[in-house]
Amino acid sequence: MQKVGILGASGYSGEVLVECLSRHPRVGELMLASSTHAGELVERVLPRMSGLVGGARFSAAGMDELKRFEADVWFLALPHGVAAEYAVCLVESGSKVIDLSADFRLESAETYERYYGKGHAHPEWLARVPYVVPELAEESWREAPLIACPGCYPTSILLPLCPLMRAGLLSGKGIVVHAMSGISGAGKRASLEYSFCERSDSVKAYGLGTHRHLSEIEEQLGKAAGGVVEIQFTPHLVPMMRGLASTIVVPFEGRLEDVYHEWERVYAACPGVRLLRGETPDTRNVLGRNRADLAAFKDERTGNLVLTAAIDNLLKGAGGQAVQIWNILNGWAEMTGMAG
Amino acid sequence: MQKVGILGASGYSGEVLVECLSRHPRVGELMLASSTHAGELVERVLPRMSGLVGGARFSAAGMDELKRFEADVWFLALPHGVAAEYAVCLVESGSKVIDLSADFRLESAETYERYYGKGHAHPEWLARVPYVVPELAEESWREAPLIACPGCYPTSILLPLCPLMRAGLLSGKGIVVHAMSGISGAGKRASLEYSFCERSDSVKAYGLGTHRHLSEIEEQLGKAAGGVVEIQFTPHLVPMMRGLASTIVVPFEGRLEDVYHEWERVYAACPGVRLLRGETPDTRNVLGRNRADLAAFKDERTGNLVLTAAIDNLLKGAGGQAVQIWNILNGWAEMTGMAG
Amino acid sequence: MQKVGILGASGYSGEVLVECLSRHPRVGELMLASSTHAGELVERVLPRMSGLVGGARFSAAGMDELKRFEADVWFLALPHGVAAEYAVCLVESGSKVIDLSADFRLESAETYERYYGKGHAHPEWLARVPYVVPELAEESWREAPLIACPGCYPTSILLPLCPLMRAGLLSGKGIVVHAMSGISGAGKRASLEYSFCERSDSVKAYGLGTHRHLSEIEEQLGKAAGGVVEIQFTPHLVPMMRGLASTIVVPFEGRLEDVYHEWERVYAACPGVRLLRGETPDTRNVLGRNRADLAAFKDERTGNLVLTAAIDNLLKGAGGQAVQIWNILNGWAEMTGMAG
Amino acid sequence: MQKVGILGASGYSGEVLVECLSRHPRVGELMLASSTHAGELVERVLPRMSGLVGGARFSAAGMDELKRFEADVWFLALPHGVAAEYAVCLVESGSKVIDLSADFRLESAETYERYYGKGHAHPEWLARVPYVVPELAEESWREAPLIACPGCYPTSILLPLCPLMRAGLLSGKGIVVHAMSGISGAGKRASLEYSFCERSDSVKAYGLGTHRHLSEIEEQLGKAAGGVVEIQFTPHLVPMMRGLASTIVVPFEGRLEDVYHEWERVYAACPGVRLLRGETPDTRNVLGRNRADLAAFKDERTGNLVLTAAIDNLLKGAGGQAVQIWNILNGWAEMTGMAG
């Protein structure tokens, strides 16, 4: 049994962590910390969790208080910029840290500054923190004290693409990605833009050419391809609370069978990936699941490969993946704590 | 004042025609024909229209009855395959016909057969029927007795692309289109697939590489480019009743200003197109409007042009565009009958 | 042609006023005033209106500026408390004022203070301002310089009940009202509570026994009944942008036919009310319509009458009704400016 | 470990049973039977369940096949009328049966015939089958071989009312119930009425005075009150997939504290009921939970008590409650198999 802490436990990703970890059979003590809700009953702030959290209250997020808890592992569901400071301190105090923010997802401090608009607080850590999509990361990540959990868009894009690029089936040239996210991807926000009235009946593209997730997608694809990769990535908001789908178009001279063959080789033993044939992924089918559904289509007319993927942005795109990472590094069944 | 008939008036596109034409100041007599609801009160079948249709009943759709009405114009909101027969008969009886189905949208009977799965009933008409996106069609279309009104996906794709291809700014190579449609695009259907429960929280790609609208999109783009054009087109269903957005990626060596310059040249006097700068189209903003919102973004990093468009699939993508066509060929203000 | 001003033109009710009045054939000059968006292009703030407003900008809401416009009529779509001051000044400067806020809906200053939490700024006006549901108000209201336009919940409740109470069919005892509103009823708000994520999949009761609209409902029902009326009113939020439905239960010894007979007598010539038999009102059927759909059911088992009503809260429950009032007092067709 | 069968496993209630039982630690063998999908892969029909069901296929629903499985317990998620036959046969073959249909929810065969339109196939069983809302049913139900699992509307209404009526706090006179259900309450259906397009933006009352659930609600309330109870029950459809809320108004001379006191006495040890004070239940907060949230409000002005309740119609209103029943009769923790 381990001592586990969640920092930023009151947001949407934090809530998913609360859900998975409060019923996780290996969690002994659980600390739920929140700077905005310190002292409040968890079930008042997160009523869906009331059956899981009993009379627990949010702890304050002061560093001393957090360190005193002596957690085996901390899950950080904090905004970028804020997470870095906590992560380094908590690691240095002896805890494992799984960071759901973007703060340690990049290797390059220059790229971080370009996309996030300010210098990184701990650039010396960047190269030492593994970026872990569990189905794709190299074995060695399990030793690291601080782990970067990828974002929702990247997870839906790297899972279909990376195995094909590593196998040399795709060169990394000419990739066009179109992604559609439910509104919870924008976080728990009091803003007109994310109000029910403004987002219902609304589909729109945003962040053209500049979305922050683009940086980690390209860095990871570059590693898979063994060279610089540039993609055209266009995210969209669609009117649903949870769920994210990506459609990827890329020139491809190979056969569809090669794609499925490679995917099957890599994902055969992975409960977090489901391969579909003759149908396309649907976000409804992964709702509440820590799983990506993938499919491939070869358009013989155009010579393009069309890859489609769907995930639950709050699970496989955030909190579920973080718990999966923690399960793996402890040698437990990957989906422990997840509802199926 | 004209005598106007709508055939297939009880479906979603038919309902929009009823809405626009029943308040249209140039409509004298209006016949609403429906094979499935003949004899029923219109306001029972289309309750939103009750303030507009009084105690009118649907007429039967027998050819004799339709001819006897001696309409100046017929709007056909029928399934493909069914429309062709009616269209030719009604034109031969002396009426103008504006056909919202796909039956006369292609010039090539071979293409029709390949995409629609059976031979065309009146192939001799194909070359004579103009395909009319009003902002794009050549002047001569106004003389034609039978006019093809384009589909929802094509309208959202041709409006941004055609002016650029005609001006030689784009070659027609490497076009990737990703489109997202509200559920009404599938028609008024009793099916599990289009039930509220199956479509809520659901985003999914469908019809990869084979969607029927692909045929008319490529034929029209080919004309604009002066050569064969192949595109990668992936439509998606998103959980809303109305609205359609398209995102188009294409390699582009020019400057963004050239795009807007050409668009402004072509669309300056067009109430059916709105050009956005520094923001992206949102389906919510065109809800209930017979208008396409367009924007362009040049990604200097990748060298791609990203075009985004949003329409109301039932208005600018169906019934509204049909009424706009009729207004233009009579010399009336383009948006007459539309609510703004 | 008249000079017309809208104050508070950027909110949801304001937007509906912009929509109806910018295409209204009797509107000459139209001033759109907004304290929060003064100077901005209307089409940037209200993009759905872009085809209707051309290059218009919001005016500032300074009193001098408003007076200088010398409007024939002002429509006030302001928060309660704010509206009162403007209303009295603008009336005194010679304009008609139609106030969509709650500031002049009550006759009793005590009731106002109890429900709105502070004293009324102009209590001397309360008894002189008619409360106008156009289908129910007495003729004399047309002379008044300042008119109170009822709220969304009250309109949906008074239309079914008032004729029956005036006719003595109902005593006013034992009325239970349950109402369900789309989220736009809460106004245009940057708040977590009204965010897409919090309101999707959410139905909840609120304001039990204390909702502010209760005060005007009971005051008006009391007048219809000729005595004090107390009702049990429970509003609910439901996950849709627009629309409002009310279900009213009341003990009733009469026959169902008496209800319809009285309704028909009162509403026979009213385009703003539709009477349904053998079916129940559906908010979808009044979407975009300035109309209430009503139905009655007599439960012979329990002896209760069940009245059901549906309106579009932004039209018949706000902006549409205000325009209808203005049309009537000018002797124009009631639905002028409305889309059908 | 037990052998467990689900009959009607492909519908919405069936799917929830699959979800709860496939991860239930006491389930040994699990048979999923479906007459419409016999032989098909479960994960093709219910893709959200793919991580839970492996390569399982639906069994046929022939009686011999079902008997041969020798289940310890059968869960029947079948239409009324169909369930009765299976239930009696399977019980007679030695299995426990938990029936989610309405077939054994009533004690009176006359009432059954009046509400369901035909005679009951096994009236002799009616008095012997306990109606089990687990928090309310008398101890003796655990011995019964065949158990009736209540419907969604009844569960949301009986939980707040029964304790108060048993304690004599409420007489059973003058109860008005207004309920709002997500669309999945209507089952998995290919029909225009339940299509996405018809139900979005739609709130409407239905089944006034005749809804079938009314019969079991009144029968159970009558038992709690010790006499005949008639209520005014009006269900509504609201635009969401899952979730159900009820608002109950009843004259009440007592104090609010008495209500909470009695509720606390009865529900203190019940994980399936949560009592709220100073706030109202929200369907979003019980989504995915086998729990009812309840609150009470005493309106001192009117003398009425207003009770509000929210459940997930597919869990506490169907499959979850059935599993809870099974857990209890085996002496396991009540929420075993449920996700929290």
PDB file of C-alpha atoms in Angstrom, chain A residues 19 23 43-44 47-52 241 274 277 279 284-285 287-289 291 339-340, chain D residues 19 23 43-44 47-52 241 274 277 279 284-285 287-289 291 339-340:
ATOM      1  CA  GLU A  19     -12.001   8.751  -9.108  1.00  0.00           C
ATOM      2  CA  ARG A  23     -10.902   3.062  -5.499  1.00  0.00           C
ATOM      3  CA  GLU A  43     -17.825  15.959  -1.898  1.00  0.00           C
ATOM      4  CA  ARG A  44     -19.088  19.561  -1.972  1.00  0.00           C
ATOM      5  CA  PRO A  47     -20.256  15.776  -5.836  1.00  0.00           C
ATOM      6  CA  ARG A  48     -19.901  12.901  -8.307  1.00  0.00           C
ATOM      7  CA  MET A  49     -17.082  11.618  -6.099  1.00  0.00           C
ATOM      8  CA  SER A  50     -19.076  11.636  -2.873  1.00  0.00           C
ATOM      9  CA  GLY A  51     -19.398   7.870  -2.669  1.00  0.00           C
ATOM     10  CA  LEU A  52     -15.645   7.508  -3.019  1.00  0.00           C
ATOM     11  CA  MET A 241     -18.227  17.507 -22.427  1.00  0.00           C
ATOM     12  CA  ARG A 274      -8.031  -1.242 -29.523  1.00  0.00           C
ATOM     13  CA  ARG A 277     -11.088  -2.901 -38.904  1.00  0.00           C
ATOM     14  CA  GLU A 279     -15.172   0.761 -38.954  1.00  0.00           C
ATOM     15  CA  ARG A 284     -18.892   7.536 -27.447  1.00  0.00           C
ATOM     16  CA  ASN A 285     -17.270   4.107 -27.408  1.00  0.00           C
ATOM     17  CA  LEU A 287     -16.305   7.396 -22.857  1.00  0.00           C
ATOM     18  CA  GLY A 288     -15.172   6.491 -19.356  1.00  0.00           C
ATOM     19  CA  ARG A 289     -12.442   4.229 -20.766  1.00  0.00           C
ATOM     20  CA  ARG A 291      -8.263   3.381 -24.072  1.00  0.00           C
ATOM     21  CA  ALA A 339     -13.595   1.224 -14.385  1.00  0.00           C
ATOM     22  CA  GLY A 340     -13.164  -1.013 -17.427  1.00  0.00           C
TER      23      GLY A 340
ATOM     24  CA  GLU D  19     -20.516  -3.387 -17.310  1.00  0.00           C
ATOM     25  CA  ARG D  23     -15.933  -6.692 -13.476  1.00  0.00           C
ATOM     26  CA  GLU D  43     -17.699  -5.865 -28.433  1.00  0.00           C
ATOM     27  CA  ARG D  44     -19.140  -5.209 -31.881  1.00  0.00           C
ATOM     28  CA  PRO D  47     -18.067  -1.270 -28.139  1.00  0.00           C
ATOM     29  CA  ARG D  48     -17.771   0.601 -24.845  1.00  0.00           C
ATOM     30  CA  MET D  49     -17.627  -2.807 -23.167  1.00  0.00           C
ATOM     31  CA  SER D  50     -14.802  -4.166 -25.274  1.00  0.00           C
ATOM     32  CA  GLY D  51     -12.208  -3.979 -22.527  1.00  0.00           C
ATOM     33  CA  LEU D  52     -14.474  -5.974 -20.232  1.00  0.00           C
ATOM     34  CA  MET D 241     -28.715  10.594 -22.803  1.00  0.00           C
ATOM     35  CA  ARG D 274     -27.162  10.781  -0.353  1.00  0.00           C
ATOM     36  CA  ARG D 277     -29.014  20.170   2.658  1.00  0.00           C
ATOM     37  CA  GLU D 279     -28.731  22.519  -2.287  1.00  0.00           C
ATOM     38  CA  ARG D 284     -24.755  15.381 -13.485  1.00  0.00           C
ATOM     39  CA  ASN D 285     -23.655  14.500  -9.957  1.00  0.00           C
ATOM     40  CA  LEU D 287     -23.967  10.175 -13.645  1.00  0.00           C
ATOM     41  CA  GLY D 288     -22.355   6.744 -13.560  1.00  0.00           C
ATOM     42  CA  ARG D 289     -23.371   6.298  -9.918  1.00  0.00           C
ATOM     43  CA  ARG D 291     -27.084   6.414  -6.031  1.00  0.00           C
ATOM     44  CA  ALA D 339     -17.618   2.064 -10.300  1.00  0.00           C
ATOM     45  CA  GLY D 340     -18.066   4.282  -7.251  1.00  0.00           C
TER      46      GLY D 340
END
